[in-house]
Amino acid sequence: MRLLAAQIYAYAVPFRPLRADDGKTPVRSGLFLRLSARAPEGEILSGFGEVAPWPPPDAAGLAELTDQAEEGLRAVGRLPATQLMDVSKDALLPPGLSPAVHWGLDSARADLLARVQGLPLHRLLSPASRSRVPVNAVLQERPEGLEEAVTGYLAKGIQTFKIKVGSRSPGEERQILETVWRLSGRTARFRLDANRMWRFSEAARRLEAFRDFLVEYVEEPLCPEDLPHLPELYRKTGVPAALDESLAEFSPEAPVLRGRAVAALVLKPQQIGGFGAIRRWCRLARTLGKSAVFSSSLETGFGLALLAHVAAAWGTAGVPAGLHTLDFLQESLVTEETEIREGALILPAAPGAGVSPLLDAQEVELVREVALA
């Protein structure tokens, strides 16, 4: 396989349900990376990656990411063939790249290699991978649209629901859970996300109100100052935590990761970085008996397809991933949206990611051609 060229595309797609205080519709901005090569049979194939950190970058931030992506693509172009074709190890990329750029480069390289070898991406990453990934739903609907939304998710076979907590009154939050609980026939499971908003005393009080429901975990329940009190919170409420942003603040040897107070590690590749870092967290989760839950950063439909393949290869089997988020964007920017059936994303059988970004969409613009050595 010989690399030929690379391009960087910028995209900007409006969010669907969210509105800023100034009345404007927020925009999801990011980059698509395209890496092209000549396959052994002579055919020219392309692999793709997505760079989409959260929160979405402004114009200056996008320009910085574009510069980093160009530097990284040039480095990939200089890789020896043995490194280029071994996605199980970190490539020798320039230091200082943002995690999102590192993820975009590794996923583009792996997508290309999978297409050249004629394999679905998840199968390239792990021979023991699965072709379907169960997902949870994210409930953001207003009360008047809640029952319709929940009924729709249940019709897709989804039984796990993620709900943001802390910004509504306790009574409103309990009403949401009661509605889902009733419509599901008292079988729904819940993942709460407090987004590091609570002090210990408030977290304990709020979680007590949810004892009647099947709560798998509460994501980031404590503010940074109270984070050391996670074990005490678990002893008091019986509700374990999931760590997302806080993962950066713990070493793998941290005692809190080894107890029952933490049930899951929420893995967002746009925040974590390349394949090496992702696999290290997955191995740690497996060693400690925790769930490795892959979750989106509200990427496009193509970015979600990449995440689904990685979750199928390295995530904890049978544990729903946080990948049912495409409804938040007005356009998916993907050639074909991944199907959800019986509560799971069904991965395409075609080589690579099985889908590609829509580079000719009006929301997408070619911003840089990158010459490869």
C-alpha positions as a printed Julia matrix, in Angstrom:
373×3 Matrix{Float64}:
   0.0     0.0    0.0
   1.44    3.36  -1.06
   0.02    6.62   0.25
  -0.79    9.17  -2.45
  -2.56   12.22  -1.04
  -4.48   13.68   1.88
  -7.12   16.37   2.26
  -8.69   18.22   5.17
 -12.34   19.27   5.01
 -14.09   21.59   7.45
 -17.77   21.19   8.25
 -20.37   23.19  10.14
 -23.81   21.7   10.75
 -26.51   23.23  13.0
 -27.77   21.39  16.04
 -31.44   20.46  15.86
 -33.04   20.95  19.3
 -30.65   23.35  21.02
 -30.87   27.13  21.05
 -28.44   29.6   22.53
 -29.52   32.5   24.75
 -29.09   34.91  21.85
 -31.65   32.99  19.78
 -29.07   31.59  17.36
 -28.83   27.9   16.61
 -25.5    26.48  17.85
 -23.33   24.8   15.22
 -21.34   21.58  15.39
 -18.01   22.32  13.7
 -15.18   19.92  13.0
 -12.93   18.38  10.37
 -12.94   15.35   8.11
  -9.55   13.87   7.19
  -9.11   11.93   3.95
  -6.13    9.66   3.35
  -5.77    8.02  -0.07
  -3.54    5.17  -1.18
  -2.98    2.8   -4.06
  -3.94   -0.73  -3.07
  -1.81   -3.7   -4.15
  -4.27   -4.41  -6.98
  -3.81   -0.87  -8.29
  -7.14    0.56  -7.11
  -7.07    3.95  -5.34
  -8.91    3.82  -2.01
  -9.54    6.42   0.7
  -9.89    6.18   4.46
 -11.46    8.87   6.62
 -11.25   10.26  10.12
 -13.15   12.93  12.02
 -11.79   15.63  14.33
 -14.59   16.93  16.53
 -13.59   18.01  20.04
 -16.18   19.15  22.54
 -17.15   21.94  22.88
 -17.18   22.71  19.14
 -14.21   24.88  18.14
 -14.61   28.48  16.99
 -12.9    29.75  13.81
  -9.53   30.2   15.53
  -9.75   26.8   17.17
 -10.67   25.13  13.89
  -7.69   26.78  12.18
  -5.38   25.43  14.91
  -6.84   21.94  14.54
  -6.36   22.17  10.77
  -2.68   23.05  11.2
  -2.23   20.14  13.62
  -4.03   17.76  11.27
  -1.79   18.8    8.37
   1.31   18.23  10.47
  -0.01   14.85  11.53
  -0.93   13.77   7.99
   2.56   14.66   6.78
   3.98   12.52   9.61
   1.73    9.62   8.6
   3.02   10.02   5.04
   6.56    9.47   6.31
   5.77    6.3    8.3
   7.52    3.08   7.27
   5.12    0.56   5.78
   5.34   -1.67   8.85
   4.1     1.14  11.13
   1.55    2.42   8.67
  -0.09   -0.99   8.48
   0.01   -1.82  12.21
  -2.95   -0.11  13.86
  -2.42   -2.01  17.11
   0.37    0.4   18.08
   0.68    4.15  18.34
   2.15    5.7   15.23
   5.11    8.03  15.62
   3.11   11.24  15.4
   4.3    14.74  16.31
   4.15   15.55  20.04
   1.56   18.02  21.25
  -1.3    16.98  18.98
  -4.74   17.44  20.51
  -6.51   14.17  21.44
  -9.15   14.84  18.77
  -6.53   15.19  16.03
  -4.73   12.06  17.21
  -8.03   10.16  17.09
  -8.81   11.52  13.63
  -5.42   10.45  12.27
  -5.53    6.95  13.77
  -9.1     6.32  12.62
  -8.34    7.53   9.06
  -5.3     5.25   8.91
  -7.28    2.27  10.23
 -10.28    2.95   7.96
  -7.96    3.03   4.94
  -6.19   -0.17   5.93
  -9.49   -1.98   6.52
 -10.74   -0.93   3.08
  -7.5    -2.1    1.45
  -7.78   -5.48   3.2
 -11.5    -5.79   2.47
 -12.45   -6.04   6.16
 -15.02   -4.2    8.27
 -13.11   -1.85  10.55
 -14.2    -3.6   13.75
 -12.87   -6.91  12.41
  -9.51   -5.33  11.6
  -9.27   -4.04  15.17
 -10.26   -7.32  16.84
 -11.03  -10.79  15.46
 -13.39  -11.21  18.45
 -15.41   -8.09  17.61
 -19.19   -7.99  17.34
 -21.35   -6.82  14.43
 -23.89   -5.01  16.63
 -23.52   -2.5   19.45
 -26.36   -1.94  21.96
 -27.05    1.75  22.63
 -28.76    3.96  25.17
 -31.08    6.85  24.36
 -30.39   10.4   25.55
 -33.5    12.18  26.79
 -33.47   15.95  26.22
 -37.11   16.42  25.24
 -39.42   18.93  26.85
 -42.23   17.43  28.98
 -44.81   17.8   26.22
 -42.74   15.66  23.83
 -41.37   13.15  26.33
 -43.92   10.34  25.93
 -43.68   10.37  22.15
 -39.88   10.29  22.27
 -39.75    7.46  24.81
 -42.32    5.43  22.87
 -40.18    5.82  19.76
 -37.04    4.65  21.54
 -38.84    1.66  23.06
 -40.12    0.73  19.58
 -36.46    0.5   18.48
 -35.8    -1.91  21.32
 -33.85    0.58  23.44
 -34.22   -0.06  27.18
 -31.46    2.12  28.67
 -31.98    5.88  29.03
 -29.49    8.6   29.86
 -30.9    11.67  31.58
 -29.13   14.89  32.49
 -29.81   15.78  36.11
 -29.06   18.81  38.25
 -30.49   21.57  36.08
 -34.18   20.79  36.79
 -36.0    20.58  40.1
 -35.92   17.18  41.85
 -39.66   16.86  41.22
 -39.28   17.42  37.47
 -36.45   14.92  37.26
 -38.42   12.29  39.13
 -41.4    12.85  36.83
 -39.21   12.11  33.8
 -38.0     8.84  35.3
 -41.54    7.89  36.31
 -42.78    8.49  32.75
 -40.07    6.28  31.24
 -40.59    3.67  33.98
 -44.32    3.51  33.28
 -44.05    3.38  29.48
 -41.38    0.68  29.6
 -43.44   -1.57  31.87
 -41.03   -0.94  34.74
 -38.08   -2.48  32.88
 -36.1     0.6   31.79
 -32.6     1.15  33.12
 -31.28    4.64  33.8
 -27.98    6.41  33.51
 -27.95    9.78  35.2
 -25.46   12.49  34.28
 -24.84   15.26  36.82
 -21.95   16.8   34.86
 -19.9    17.51  38.02
 -22.53   19.9   39.36
 -23.18   18.57  42.88
 -21.51   18.91  46.22
 -21.53   15.69  48.27
 -24.56   16.53  50.42
 -26.71   17.51  47.44
 -25.65   14.43  45.46
 -26.61   12.14  48.35
 -29.98   13.87  48.74
 -30.78   13.81  45.02
 -29.82   10.19  44.51
 -31.96    9.07  47.44
 -34.99   10.25  45.43
 -34.2     7.75  42.65
 -34.02    4.59  44.77
 -37.27    3.27  43.26
 -35.72    2.96  39.78
 -33.08    0.77  38.12
 -30.2     3.24  38.09
 -27.06    1.71  36.57
 -24.84    4.62  37.55
 -24.61    8.37  37.86
 -22.04    9.96  35.59
 -19.75   12.54  37.21
 -21.93   13.13  40.29
 -19.49   15.3   42.26
 -17.79   18.63  41.67
 -13.97   18.46  41.49
 -13.58   19.55  45.12
 -15.69   16.64  46.39
 -14.46   13.97  43.98
 -12.48   12.12  46.7
 -15.84   11.4   48.41
 -17.07    9.04  45.66
 -16.7     5.92  47.85
 -18.67    7.57  50.64
 -21.4     8.57  48.18
 -21.69    4.97  47.02
 -21.88    3.66  50.6
 -24.63    6.15  51.4
 -26.8     5.74  48.3
 -25.88    2.42  46.71
 -25.58    4.17  43.32
 -22.15    3.75  41.7
 -20.51    6.4   39.58
 -19.22    6.51  36.02
 -16.2     8.64  35.24
 -15.89   10.75  32.1
 -14.04   14.06  32.4
 -12.53   12.96  35.72
 -10.56   10.15  34.07
  -7.85   12.69  33.3
  -7.49   13.35  37.04
  -6.9     9.75  38.12
  -3.9     7.52  37.57
  -4.64    3.88  36.76
  -3.43    3.03  40.28
  -5.96    5.34  42.01
  -7.74    3.41  44.83
 -11.14    4.85  43.86
 -10.97    3.03  40.52
 -10.51   -0.31  42.24
 -13.52   -0.2   44.54
 -17.23   -0.62  43.89
 -17.85    3.13  43.92
 -17.04    3.33  40.19
 -18.96    1.04  37.84
 -17.97    2.36  34.42
 -15.38    4.33  32.5
 -16.99    6.54  29.85
 -14.65    6.68  26.87
 -14.87    9.53  24.38
 -12.1     9.14  21.81
 -12.28   12.83  20.87
 -11.13   13.54  24.44
  -8.88   10.52  24.98
  -6.84   10.49  21.77
  -5.46    7.75  19.57
  -5.91    3.99  19.53
  -3.09    3.38  22.0
  -4.67    5.5   24.73
  -8.13    4.05  24.07
  -6.9     0.47  24.32
  -5.05    1.22  27.56
  -8.3     2.46  29.16
 -10.2    -0.55  27.84
  -7.61   -2.94  29.27
  -7.75   -1.15  32.61
 -11.55   -1.39  32.68
 -11.38   -5.11  31.94
  -8.71   -5.67  34.6
 -10.71   -3.79  37.24
 -14.05   -5.34  36.33
 -15.54   -2.05  35.12
 -17.61   -1.41  32.0
 -15.88    0.41  29.15
 -18.72    2.54  27.77
 -17.98    4.32  24.51
 -19.81    7.61  24.11
 -20.05   10.27  21.44
 -18.99   13.9   21.51
 -21.94   14.68  19.21
 -20.02   13.84  16.06
 -21.56   13.51  12.6
 -23.06   10.27  11.33
 -19.67    9.26   9.98
 -17.95    9.91  13.3
 -20.59    7.81  15.05
 -19.96    4.95  12.61
 -16.25    5.03  13.51
 -17.12    4.98  17.21
 -19.47    2.05  16.73
 -16.71   -0.01  15.11
 -14.29    0.73  17.95
 -16.97   -0.03  20.55
 -17.69   -3.34  18.81
 -14.0    -4.23  18.93
 -12.9    -2.97  22.34
 -15.95   -1.98  24.41
 -17.51   -4.19  27.07
 -19.77   -6.72  25.37
 -23.5    -6.27  25.97
 -23.14   -2.86  27.63
 -25.04   -0.09  25.79
 -22.87    2.62  24.28
 -23.77    6.3   24.17
 -23.92    6.48  20.39
 -27.58    7.27  19.64
 -26.99   11.02  19.28
 -27.43   11.72  15.58
 -30.87   13.24  16.2
 -29.14   16.28  17.7
 -27.82   17.38  14.27
 -29.87   18.76  11.41
 -27.73   16.86   8.88
 -25.89   13.57   9.37
 -23.14   14.2    6.75
 -22.78   10.47   6.08
 -23.53    8.4    2.99
 -25.81    6.07   4.95
 -26.97    6.28   8.57
 -26.27    3.2   10.67
 -29.44    1.22  11.37
 -30.73    0.67  14.9
 -32.59   -2.6   15.36
 -33.56   -4.41  18.56
 -31.8    -1.76  20.62
 -28.47   -1.98  18.82
 -26.52   -0.33  16.03
 -26.08   -2.81  13.18
 -22.61   -2.34  11.7
 -22.24   -2.4    7.9
 -20.57   -5.47   6.43
 -18.75   -3.38   3.8
 -14.99   -2.78   4.19
 -13.7    -0.06   6.49
 -16.28    1.99   8.33
 -18.8     0.8    5.72
 -19.88    4.4    5.14
 -18.13    7.65   4.2
 -18.55   11.34   5.01
 -20.56   13.4    2.53
 -17.72   15.57   1.29
 -19.89   17.23  -1.38
 -22.54   18.42   1.11
 -23.08   22.17   1.29
 -22.03   22.11   4.96
 -18.59   20.73   4.01
 -15.65   22.63   2.5
 -12.21   21.5    1.32
  -9.77   23.65   3.29
  -6.37   22.07   2.65
  -4.57   19.74   0.29
  -1.69   17.94   1.99
   1.27   16.69  -0.01
   2.63   13.38   1.29
   6.28   12.39   1.07
